[in-house]
XYZ file of C-alpha atoms in Angstrom:
622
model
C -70.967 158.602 -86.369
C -70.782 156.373 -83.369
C -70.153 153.155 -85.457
C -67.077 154.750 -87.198
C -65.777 156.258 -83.485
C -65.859 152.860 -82.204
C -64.651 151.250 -85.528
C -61.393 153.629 -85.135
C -60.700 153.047 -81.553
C -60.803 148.856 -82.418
C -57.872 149.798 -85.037
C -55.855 152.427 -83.011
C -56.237 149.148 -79.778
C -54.451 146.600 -81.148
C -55.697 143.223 -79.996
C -53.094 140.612 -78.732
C -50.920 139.651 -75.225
C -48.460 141.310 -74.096
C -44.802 139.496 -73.877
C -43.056 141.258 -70.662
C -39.306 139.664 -71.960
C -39.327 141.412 -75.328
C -41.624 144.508 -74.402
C -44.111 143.852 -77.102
C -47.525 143.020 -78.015
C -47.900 139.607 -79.599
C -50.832 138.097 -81.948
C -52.599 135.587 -80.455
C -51.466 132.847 -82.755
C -48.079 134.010 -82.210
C -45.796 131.389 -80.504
C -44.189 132.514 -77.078
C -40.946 131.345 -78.293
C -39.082 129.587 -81.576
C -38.924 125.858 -82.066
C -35.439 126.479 -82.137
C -35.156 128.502 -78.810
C -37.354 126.454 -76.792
C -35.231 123.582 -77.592
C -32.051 125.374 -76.639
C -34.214 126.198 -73.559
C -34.828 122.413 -72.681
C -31.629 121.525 -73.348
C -29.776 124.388 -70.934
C -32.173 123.235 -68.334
C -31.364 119.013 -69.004
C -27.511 120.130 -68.781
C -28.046 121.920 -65.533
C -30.030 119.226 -64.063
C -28.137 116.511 -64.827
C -25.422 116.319 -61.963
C -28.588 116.779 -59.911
C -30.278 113.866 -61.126
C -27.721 111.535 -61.419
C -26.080 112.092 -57.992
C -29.690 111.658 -55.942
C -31.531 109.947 -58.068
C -29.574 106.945 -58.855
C -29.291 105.737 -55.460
C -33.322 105.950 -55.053
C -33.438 104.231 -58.577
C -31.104 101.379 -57.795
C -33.105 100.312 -54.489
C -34.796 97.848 -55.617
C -31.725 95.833 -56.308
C -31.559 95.362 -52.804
C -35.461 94.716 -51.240
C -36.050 92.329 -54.249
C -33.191 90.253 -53.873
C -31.622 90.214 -49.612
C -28.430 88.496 -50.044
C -25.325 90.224 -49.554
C -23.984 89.678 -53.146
C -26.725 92.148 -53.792
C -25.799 94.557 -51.387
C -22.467 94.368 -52.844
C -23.497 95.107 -56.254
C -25.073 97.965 -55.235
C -22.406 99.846 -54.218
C -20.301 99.085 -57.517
C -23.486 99.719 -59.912
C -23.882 103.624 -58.112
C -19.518 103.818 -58.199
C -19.651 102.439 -61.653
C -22.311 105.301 -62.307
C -20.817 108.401 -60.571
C -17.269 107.648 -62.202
C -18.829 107.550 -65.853
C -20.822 110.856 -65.245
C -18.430 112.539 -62.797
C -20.808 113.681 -60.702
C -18.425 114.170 -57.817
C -14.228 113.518 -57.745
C -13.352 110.133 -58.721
C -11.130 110.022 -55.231
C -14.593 110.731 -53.377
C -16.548 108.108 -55.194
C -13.750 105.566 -54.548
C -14.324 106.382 -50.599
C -17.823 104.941 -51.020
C -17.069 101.713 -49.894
C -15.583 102.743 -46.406
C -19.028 104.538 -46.108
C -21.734 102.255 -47.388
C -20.325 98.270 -46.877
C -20.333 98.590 -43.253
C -23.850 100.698 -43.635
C -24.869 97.452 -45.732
C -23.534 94.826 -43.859
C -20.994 93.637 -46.430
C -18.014 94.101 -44.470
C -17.209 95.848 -41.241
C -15.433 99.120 -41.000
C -11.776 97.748 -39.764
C -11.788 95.463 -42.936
C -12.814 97.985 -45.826
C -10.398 100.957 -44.394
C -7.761 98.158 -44.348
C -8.248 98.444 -48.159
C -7.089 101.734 -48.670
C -2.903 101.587 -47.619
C -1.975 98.177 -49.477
C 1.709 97.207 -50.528
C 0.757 98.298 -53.902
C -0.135 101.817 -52.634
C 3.220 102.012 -51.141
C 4.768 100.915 -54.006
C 3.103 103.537 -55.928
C 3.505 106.134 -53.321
C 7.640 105.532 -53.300
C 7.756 105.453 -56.697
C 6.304 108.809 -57.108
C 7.955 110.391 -54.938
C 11.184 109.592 -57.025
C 9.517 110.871 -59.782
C 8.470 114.333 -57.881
C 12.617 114.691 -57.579
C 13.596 114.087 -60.974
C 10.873 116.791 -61.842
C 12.044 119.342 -59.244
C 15.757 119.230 -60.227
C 14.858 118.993 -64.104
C 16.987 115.576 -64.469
C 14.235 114.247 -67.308
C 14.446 117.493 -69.227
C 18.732 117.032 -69.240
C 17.982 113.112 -69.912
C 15.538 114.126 -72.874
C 18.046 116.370 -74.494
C 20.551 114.619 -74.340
C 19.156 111.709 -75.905
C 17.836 114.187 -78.800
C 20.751 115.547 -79.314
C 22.556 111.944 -80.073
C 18.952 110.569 -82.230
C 19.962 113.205 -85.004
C 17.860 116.047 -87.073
C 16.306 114.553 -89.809
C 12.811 114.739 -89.734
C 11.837 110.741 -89.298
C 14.271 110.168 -86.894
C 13.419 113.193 -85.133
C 9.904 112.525 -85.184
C 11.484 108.363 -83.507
C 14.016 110.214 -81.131
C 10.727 112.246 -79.285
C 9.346 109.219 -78.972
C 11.764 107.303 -77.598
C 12.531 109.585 -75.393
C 8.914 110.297 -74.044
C 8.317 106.688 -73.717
C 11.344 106.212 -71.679
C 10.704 108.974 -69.607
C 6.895 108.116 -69.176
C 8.222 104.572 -68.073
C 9.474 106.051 -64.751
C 7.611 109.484 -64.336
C 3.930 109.840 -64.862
C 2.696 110.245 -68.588
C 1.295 113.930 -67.560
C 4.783 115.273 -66.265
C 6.563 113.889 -69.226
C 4.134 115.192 -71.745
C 3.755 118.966 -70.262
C 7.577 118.833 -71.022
C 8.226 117.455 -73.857
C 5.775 119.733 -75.508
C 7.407 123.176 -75.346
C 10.817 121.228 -76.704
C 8.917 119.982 -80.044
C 6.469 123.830 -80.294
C 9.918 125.481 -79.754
C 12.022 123.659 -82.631
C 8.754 123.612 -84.797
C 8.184 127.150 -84.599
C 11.803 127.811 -85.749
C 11.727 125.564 -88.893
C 8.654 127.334 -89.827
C 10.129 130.766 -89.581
C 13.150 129.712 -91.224
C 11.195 128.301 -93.977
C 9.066 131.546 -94.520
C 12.171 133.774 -94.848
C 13.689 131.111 -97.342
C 10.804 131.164 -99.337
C 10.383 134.711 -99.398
C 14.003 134.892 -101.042
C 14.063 131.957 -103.380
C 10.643 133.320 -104.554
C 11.864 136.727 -105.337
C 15.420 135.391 -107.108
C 12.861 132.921 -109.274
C 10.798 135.793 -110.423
C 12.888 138.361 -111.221
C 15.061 135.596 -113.045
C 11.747 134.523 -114.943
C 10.979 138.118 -115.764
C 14.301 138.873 -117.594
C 14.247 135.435 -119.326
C 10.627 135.592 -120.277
C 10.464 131.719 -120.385
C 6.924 132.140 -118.471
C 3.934 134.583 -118.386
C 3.438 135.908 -115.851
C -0.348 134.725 -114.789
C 1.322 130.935 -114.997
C 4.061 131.802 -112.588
C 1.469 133.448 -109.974
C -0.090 129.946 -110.216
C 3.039 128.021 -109.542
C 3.494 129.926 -106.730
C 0.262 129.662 -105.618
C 0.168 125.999 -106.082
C 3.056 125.051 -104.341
C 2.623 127.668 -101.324
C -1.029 125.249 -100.804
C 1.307 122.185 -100.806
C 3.871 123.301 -98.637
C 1.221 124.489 -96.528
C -0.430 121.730 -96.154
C 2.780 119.329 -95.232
C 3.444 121.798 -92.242
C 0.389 121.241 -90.728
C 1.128 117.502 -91.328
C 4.194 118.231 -89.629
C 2.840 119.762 -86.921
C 0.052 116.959 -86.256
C 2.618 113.997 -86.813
C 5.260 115.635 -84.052
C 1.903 116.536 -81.120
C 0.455 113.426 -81.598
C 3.676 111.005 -81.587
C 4.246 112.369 -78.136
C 0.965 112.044 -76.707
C 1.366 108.255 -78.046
C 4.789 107.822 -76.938
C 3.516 108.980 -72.893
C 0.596 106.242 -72.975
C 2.749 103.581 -74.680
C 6.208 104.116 -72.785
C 4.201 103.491 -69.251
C 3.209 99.911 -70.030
C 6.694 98.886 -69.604
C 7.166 99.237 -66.055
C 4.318 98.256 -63.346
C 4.538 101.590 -61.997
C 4.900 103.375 -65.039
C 0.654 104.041 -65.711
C -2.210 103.512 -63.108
C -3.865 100.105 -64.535
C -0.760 98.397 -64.340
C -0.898 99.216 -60.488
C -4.009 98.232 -59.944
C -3.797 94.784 -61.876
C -1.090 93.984 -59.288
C -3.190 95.088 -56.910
C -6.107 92.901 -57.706
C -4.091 89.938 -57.977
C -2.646 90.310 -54.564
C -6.220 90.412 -53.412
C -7.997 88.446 -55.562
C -4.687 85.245 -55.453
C -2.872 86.042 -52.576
C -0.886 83.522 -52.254
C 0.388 84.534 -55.993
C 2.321 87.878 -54.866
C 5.897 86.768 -56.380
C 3.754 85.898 -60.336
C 4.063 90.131 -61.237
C 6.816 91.985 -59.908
C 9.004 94.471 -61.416
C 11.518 92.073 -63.216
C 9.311 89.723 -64.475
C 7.081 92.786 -65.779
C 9.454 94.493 -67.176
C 10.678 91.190 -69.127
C 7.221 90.740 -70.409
C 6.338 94.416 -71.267
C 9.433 96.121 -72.644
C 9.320 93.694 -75.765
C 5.891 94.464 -75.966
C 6.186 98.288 -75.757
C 8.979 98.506 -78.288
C 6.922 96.724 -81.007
C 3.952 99.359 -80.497
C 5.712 102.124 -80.558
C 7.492 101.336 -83.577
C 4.349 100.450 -85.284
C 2.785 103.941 -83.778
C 5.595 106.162 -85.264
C 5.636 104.089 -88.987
C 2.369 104.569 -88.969
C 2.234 108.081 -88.082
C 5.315 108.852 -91.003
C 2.320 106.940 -93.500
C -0.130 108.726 -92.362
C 1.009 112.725 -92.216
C 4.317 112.712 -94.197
C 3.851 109.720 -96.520
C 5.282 106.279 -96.657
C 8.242 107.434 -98.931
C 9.405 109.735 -95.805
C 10.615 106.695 -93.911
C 13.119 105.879 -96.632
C 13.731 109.294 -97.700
C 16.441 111.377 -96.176
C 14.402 114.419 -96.192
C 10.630 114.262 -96.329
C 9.201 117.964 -95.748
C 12.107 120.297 -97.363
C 13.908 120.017 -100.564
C 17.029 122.320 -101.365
C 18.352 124.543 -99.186
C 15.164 123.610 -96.586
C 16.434 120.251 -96.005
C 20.028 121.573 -94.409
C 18.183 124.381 -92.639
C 15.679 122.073 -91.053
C 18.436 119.774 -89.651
C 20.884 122.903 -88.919
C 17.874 124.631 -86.853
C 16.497 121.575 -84.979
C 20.308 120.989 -83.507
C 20.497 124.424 -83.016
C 17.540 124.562 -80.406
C 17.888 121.309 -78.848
C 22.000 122.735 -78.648
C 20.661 126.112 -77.479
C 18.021 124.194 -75.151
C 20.530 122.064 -73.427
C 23.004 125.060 -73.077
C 20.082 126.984 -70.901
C 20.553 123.566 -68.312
C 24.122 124.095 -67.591
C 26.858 121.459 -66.280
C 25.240 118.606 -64.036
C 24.956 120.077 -60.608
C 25.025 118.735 -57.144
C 21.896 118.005 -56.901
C 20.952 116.658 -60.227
C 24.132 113.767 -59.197
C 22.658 112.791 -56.004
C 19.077 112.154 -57.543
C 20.374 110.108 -60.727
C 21.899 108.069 -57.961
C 18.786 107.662 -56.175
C 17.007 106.826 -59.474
C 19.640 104.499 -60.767
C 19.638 102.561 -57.130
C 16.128 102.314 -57.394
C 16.025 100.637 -60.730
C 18.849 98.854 -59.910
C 17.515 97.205 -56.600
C 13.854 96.706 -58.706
C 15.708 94.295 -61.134
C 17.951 92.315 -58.389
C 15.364 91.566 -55.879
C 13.819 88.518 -57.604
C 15.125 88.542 -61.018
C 13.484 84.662 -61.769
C 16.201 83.460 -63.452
C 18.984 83.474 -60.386
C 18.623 83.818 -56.830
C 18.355 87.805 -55.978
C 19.086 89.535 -52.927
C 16.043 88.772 -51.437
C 16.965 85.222 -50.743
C 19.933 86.384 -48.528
C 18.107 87.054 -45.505
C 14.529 88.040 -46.100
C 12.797 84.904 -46.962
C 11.455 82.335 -44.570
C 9.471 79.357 -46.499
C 6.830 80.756 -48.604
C 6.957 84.175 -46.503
C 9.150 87.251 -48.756
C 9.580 89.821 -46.081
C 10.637 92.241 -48.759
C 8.583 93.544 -51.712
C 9.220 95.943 -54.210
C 7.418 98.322 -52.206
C 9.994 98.255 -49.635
C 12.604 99.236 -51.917
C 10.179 102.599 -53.538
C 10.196 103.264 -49.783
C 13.590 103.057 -49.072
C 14.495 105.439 -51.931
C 11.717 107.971 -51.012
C 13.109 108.000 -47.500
C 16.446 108.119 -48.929
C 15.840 111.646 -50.925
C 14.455 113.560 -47.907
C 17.902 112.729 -46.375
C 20.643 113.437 -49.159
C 21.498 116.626 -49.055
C 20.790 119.079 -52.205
C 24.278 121.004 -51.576
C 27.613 119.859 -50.461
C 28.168 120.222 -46.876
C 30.866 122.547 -45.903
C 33.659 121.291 -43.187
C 36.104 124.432 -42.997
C 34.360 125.710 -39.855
C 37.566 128.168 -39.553
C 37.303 129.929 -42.699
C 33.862 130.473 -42.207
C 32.415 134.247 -41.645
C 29.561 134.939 -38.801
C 26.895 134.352 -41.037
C 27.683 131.251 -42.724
C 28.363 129.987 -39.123
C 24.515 130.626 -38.098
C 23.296 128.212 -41.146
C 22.663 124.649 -39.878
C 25.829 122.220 -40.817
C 23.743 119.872 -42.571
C 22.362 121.552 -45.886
C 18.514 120.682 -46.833
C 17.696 117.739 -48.492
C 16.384 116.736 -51.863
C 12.998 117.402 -50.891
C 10.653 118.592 -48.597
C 7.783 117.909 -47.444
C 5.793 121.101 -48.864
C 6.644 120.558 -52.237
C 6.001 117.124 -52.344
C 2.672 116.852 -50.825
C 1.636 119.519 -53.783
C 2.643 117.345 -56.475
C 1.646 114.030 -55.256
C -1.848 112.635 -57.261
C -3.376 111.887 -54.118
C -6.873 111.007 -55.519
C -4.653 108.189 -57.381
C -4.149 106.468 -54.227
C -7.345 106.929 -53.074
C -8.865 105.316 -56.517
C -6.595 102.310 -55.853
C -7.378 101.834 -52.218
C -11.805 102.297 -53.529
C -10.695 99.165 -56.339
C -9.238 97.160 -53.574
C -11.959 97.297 -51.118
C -14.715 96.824 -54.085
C -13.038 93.628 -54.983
C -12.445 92.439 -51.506
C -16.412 92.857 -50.905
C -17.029 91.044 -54.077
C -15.147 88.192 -52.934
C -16.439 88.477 -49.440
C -19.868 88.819 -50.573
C -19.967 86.072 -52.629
C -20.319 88.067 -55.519
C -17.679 87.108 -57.635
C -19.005 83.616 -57.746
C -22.343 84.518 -58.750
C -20.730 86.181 -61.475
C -18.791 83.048 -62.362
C -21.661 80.987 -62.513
C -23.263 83.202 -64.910
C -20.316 83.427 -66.984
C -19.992 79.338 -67.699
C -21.839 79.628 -70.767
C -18.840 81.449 -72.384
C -16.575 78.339 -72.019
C -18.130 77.378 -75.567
C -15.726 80.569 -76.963
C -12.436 80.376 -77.875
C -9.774 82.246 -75.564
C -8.586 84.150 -77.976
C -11.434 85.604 -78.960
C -12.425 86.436 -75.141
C -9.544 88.425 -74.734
C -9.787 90.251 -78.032
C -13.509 91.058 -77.374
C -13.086 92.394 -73.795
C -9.793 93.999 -74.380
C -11.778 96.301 -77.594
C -14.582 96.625 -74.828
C -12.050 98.326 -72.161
C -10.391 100.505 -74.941
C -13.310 102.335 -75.946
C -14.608 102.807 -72.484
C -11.424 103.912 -71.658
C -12.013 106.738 -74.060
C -14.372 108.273 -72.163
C -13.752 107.549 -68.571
C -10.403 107.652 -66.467
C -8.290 104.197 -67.078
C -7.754 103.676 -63.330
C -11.411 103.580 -62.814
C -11.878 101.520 -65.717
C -9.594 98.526 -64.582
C -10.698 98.838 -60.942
C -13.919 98.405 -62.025
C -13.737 95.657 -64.802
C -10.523 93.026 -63.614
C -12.450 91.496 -61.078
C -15.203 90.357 -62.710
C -12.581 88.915 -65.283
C -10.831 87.032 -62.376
C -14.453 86.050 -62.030
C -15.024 85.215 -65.369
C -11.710 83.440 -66.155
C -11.850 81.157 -63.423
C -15.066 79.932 -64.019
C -14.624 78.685 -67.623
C -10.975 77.710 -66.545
C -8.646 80.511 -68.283
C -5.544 81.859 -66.332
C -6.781 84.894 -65.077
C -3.776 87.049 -66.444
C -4.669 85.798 -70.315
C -7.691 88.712 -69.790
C -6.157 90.748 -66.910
C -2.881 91.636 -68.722
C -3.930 92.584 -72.449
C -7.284 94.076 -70.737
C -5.257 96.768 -68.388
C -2.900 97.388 -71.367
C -5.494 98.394 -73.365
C -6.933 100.444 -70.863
C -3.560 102.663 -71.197
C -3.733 103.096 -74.584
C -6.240 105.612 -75.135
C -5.352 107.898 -78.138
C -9.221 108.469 -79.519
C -10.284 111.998 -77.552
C -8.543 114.590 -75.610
C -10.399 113.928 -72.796
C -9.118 109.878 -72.434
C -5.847 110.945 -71.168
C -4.134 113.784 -69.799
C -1.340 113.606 -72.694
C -3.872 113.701 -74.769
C -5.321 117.157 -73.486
C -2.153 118.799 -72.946
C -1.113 118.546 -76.930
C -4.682 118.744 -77.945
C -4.476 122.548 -75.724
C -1.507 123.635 -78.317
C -4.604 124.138 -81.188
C -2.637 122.648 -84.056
C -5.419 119.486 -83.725
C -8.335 118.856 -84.500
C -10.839 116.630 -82.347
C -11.124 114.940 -86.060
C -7.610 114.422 -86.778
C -7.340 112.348 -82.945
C -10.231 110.546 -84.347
C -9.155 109.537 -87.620
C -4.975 108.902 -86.984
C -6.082 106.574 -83.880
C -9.094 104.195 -84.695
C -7.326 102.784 -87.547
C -4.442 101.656 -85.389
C -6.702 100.428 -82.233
C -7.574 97.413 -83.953
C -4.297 96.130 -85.032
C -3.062 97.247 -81.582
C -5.796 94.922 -79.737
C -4.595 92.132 -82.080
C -1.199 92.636 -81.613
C -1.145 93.198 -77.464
C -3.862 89.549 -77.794
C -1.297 87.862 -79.746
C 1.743 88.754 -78.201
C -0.109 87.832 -74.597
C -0.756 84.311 -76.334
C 2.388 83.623 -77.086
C 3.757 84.147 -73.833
C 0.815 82.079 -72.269
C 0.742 79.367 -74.287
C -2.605 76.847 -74.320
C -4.535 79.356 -71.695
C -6.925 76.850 -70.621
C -6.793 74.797 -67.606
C -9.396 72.609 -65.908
C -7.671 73.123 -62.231
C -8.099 76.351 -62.127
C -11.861 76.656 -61.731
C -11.404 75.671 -57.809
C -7.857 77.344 -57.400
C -7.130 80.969 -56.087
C -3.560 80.636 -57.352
C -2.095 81.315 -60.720
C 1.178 79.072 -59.750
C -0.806 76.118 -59.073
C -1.573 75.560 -62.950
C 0.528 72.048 -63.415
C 2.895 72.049 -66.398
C 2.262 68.559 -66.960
C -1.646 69.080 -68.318
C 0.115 71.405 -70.908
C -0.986 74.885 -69.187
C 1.524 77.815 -68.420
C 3.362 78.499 -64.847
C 2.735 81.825 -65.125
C 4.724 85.298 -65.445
C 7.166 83.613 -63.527
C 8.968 81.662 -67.009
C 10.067 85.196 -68.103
């Protein structure tokens, strides 16, 4: 009796632990959790840690860089290894990791405190400060949107040269606003007109199909199971070229924004900081990039890619035939409600605008002066208006950041209404309202919109490149580097220029040409290449990013709409990076001619490469 009490209590007492997060018992050889959990587990943990580890534990980790080796090039390379790190991982802002330099080079001994913060307000930070402050007008008064219909409205409706009229529009627009601004409005334009053909479509459909059926039907030409199919078939089809529709239209804007800013040298962020590191790295080479001689080199250059971007784009979604065809998506009575509709909302669009008002005058003015001033400073091939009173020898008093200022200064002054003189007629009230009316902008609004952190990551690339010159750094790079003299030039350029547009992919462009042109400078000068041969095609490539939605803000903003896939960026753009490299490398080699020059290994200036050993002059012959 007492064996089969104590046989019945070891059944009714289960034997096992107890788990306290699910509240039940479990066997011994029972796992605590799933292969598959645990790893979840492990990774949750890794992605919570990893801003942790990266941000303290890199500094710790890169130490020994600096008590194995005590020179000051080491020092220096320090500081760029840990800013190189914490703007891949984004750790912290970029703008805060580009203030590391004003922290830890005087900490370091590298360069004192008056010299680094000196960094951070260049001529090319004014220059980009002026210039986007003209931009933050034409935003607030909507000029771009008017100039962008407009333009539309003359391109025409058919599909191809719809698809070539948004992208020569964004592309001129990106050349004098930022990329971001132009793309967040350009995109409601093309979602607005798309959305309309679509609907306009469905309700066409929805009639032809019933007039074909019930005609069918009486006729009895088909059963009735093969005319379902029909139907079927050709619903898939058309379908399938709206989505390509909607793909080709999002993504030739987002292409248009990162092409259209490589005209101008304040159009996109790398451009600004090449002319940047030129200034510091060849200053007495300030007058070799300036707006004119940019703009002769880069339009050219920007045309031809954007071309190639929109034929291939009509290959790619709508078919090579589209190009040639006058209607591509529609057939019948499709093809004149496609056209009809996409004038109607561009019409109804530019209606909502109004007549050109007061304001909208005074800042076209401002923007045309500005241009206009840009291109007659020091146009290269006759004497501008800088040679009337503001040179004095090899001195230019004036820069093209004195003009972006003048025109910034100029729209907090020109009144946004007209001033009113008939002090007679007026009533109490209107007598109590200051005489002068307010200006174009204010202060408030333009302190919101300006991309501060911009000029921040421009003033962190100067003072990185002025410690690796200080430091001696650059020419320990240089020496290193001499073995490459063996390659051709050409095949330098291509190389690093494919290296800076994948990276660019991944991490923001500014911080990818801050961080890469001077160590080319380095490079080039040591195995005797004109610097700009790698600087130039390497920050162009930097603005073309087109891969992910993260690489540029254009990028994001029609990747947000949801009629793309991460896929579709994926497979449209890295067919067209390569021939894009090649092309921006070839077109830089025919403007540079032989590259190579012996004199330049021990020279800090681009304009003293001799014409007579058969090297270039420079930008300059533009």
């Amino acid at each position: 009796m007492r064996r089969r009490e104590l046989w019945r209590e070891k059944l009714e007492k289960p034997t096992g632990r107890w788990s306290f997060s699910s509240g039940t018992l479990r066997s011994p050889g029972e796992s605590s959790l799933s292969p598959f959990r645990a790893m979840a587990s492990v990774k949750t943990y890794v992605t919570k840690l990893k801003s942790f580890v990266i941000l303290f534990f890199s500094p710790i980790l890169l130490l020994p860089l600096i008590i194995l080796i005590p020179d000051k090039f080491a020092r220096c390379a320090y500081v760029i290894i840990l800013m190189a790190i914490y703007w891949c991982t984004d750790v912290i802002p970029v703008a805060i990791t580009s203030l590391l330099p004003a922290l830890l080079f005087p900490l370091l001994k590298v360069l004192d405190s008056k010299q680094v913060c000196m960094q951070y307000m260049k001529d090319t930070n004014m220059l980009f400060l002026g210039s986007l402050t003209v931009a933050v007008a034409v935003e607030r008064w909507k000029l771009h949107k008017r100039i962008a219909l407009r333009m539309l409205l003359y391109v025409g409706t058919q599909p191809s040269r719809l698809m070539l009229g948004f992208m020569f529009v964004t592309a001129f627009l990106s050349m004098w606003i930022s990329n971001t601004a132009t793309t967040a409005m350009m995109m409601p334009i093309v979602e607005a007109m798309l959305e309309q053909i679509v609907a306009t479509h469905a309700a066409l459909d929805t009639c032809q199909g019933t007039l074909e059926l019930s005609d069918k039907a009486k006729a009895g030409e088909f059963p009735g199971n093969q005319v379902m199919f029909e139907d079927i078939t050709v619903q898939k089809q058309e379908d399938e070229d709206t989505k390509n529709m909607y793909k080709a239209m999002h993504l030739c804007v987002c292409y248009a924004a990162s092409i259209g800013g490589t005209a101008t040298l304040t159009g996109t962020g790398p451009n600004v900081v090449l002319l940047g590191q030129m200034q510091e790295l060849f200053p007495d080479s300030k007058e070799v990039l300036n707006f004119a001689s940019w703009f002769g080199y880069a339009f050219p250059n920007m045309l031809i890619m954007l071309m190639l971007s929109w034929l291939w784009l009509q290959c790619f979604y709508m078919g090579s035939k589209s190009i040639f065809k006058k209607s591509c998506i529609c057939c019948g009575q499709k093809k004149q409600s496609t056209k009809k509709l996409a004038f109607k909302v561009l019409q109804e669009e530019h209606k909502k605008l109004g007549p050109l008002t007061y304001p909208e005058y005074n800042v076209l003015f401002c923007f045309v002066l500005l241009i206009i001033l840009w291109f007659s400073r020091d146009p290269g091939f006759t004497p501008g208006w800088l040679s009337i009173a503001w040179v004095d020898g090899r001195t230019n008093y004036v820069t093209d950041a004195t003009v972006a200022i003048f025109v910034a200064i100029l729209l907090f002054i020109v009144p946004s209404q007209k001033p009113k003189f008939n002090f007679s007629s007026q009533t109490e009230e209107e007598r109590k309202i200051p005489f002068y009316p307010p200006p174009l902008l204010d202060w408030k609004y333009t302190q919101e919109k300006m991309p501060w952190s911009i000029v921040l990551l421009l003033g962190g690339g100067f003072a990185m490149a002025k410690g690796c010159e200080t430091s001696g750094l650059s020419e320990w790079m240089a020496r290193h580097m001499e073995p490459l003299n063996s390659m051709k030039p050409s095949t330098i350029t291509l190389v690093l220029s494919c290296l800076i547009a994948l990276i660019t992919e991944c991490t923001s462009n500014v911080a990818t040409t801050t961080l890469f042109l001077p160590i080319f400078a380095a490079m080039a000068r040591s195995i005797g290449i004109h610097p700009l041969y790698v600087m130039i095609p390497c920050a162009m490539s930097a603005s073309l990013a087109f891969m992910l939605p993260v690489a540029t803000p254009p990028n994001a903003i029609v990747f947000a709409y949801g009629h793309l896939k991460i896929v579709d960026m994926v497979l449209s753009a890295e067919t067209f990076v390569g021939p894009r490299e090649v092309l921006a490398e070839y077109l830089e080699g025919m403007e540079w001619g032989p590259h190579r020059t012996a004199e330049f290994t021990t020279s800090k200036n681009p304009q003293d490469i001799q014409e007579g050993d058969g090297s270039q002059k420079g930008l300059c012959s533009v």
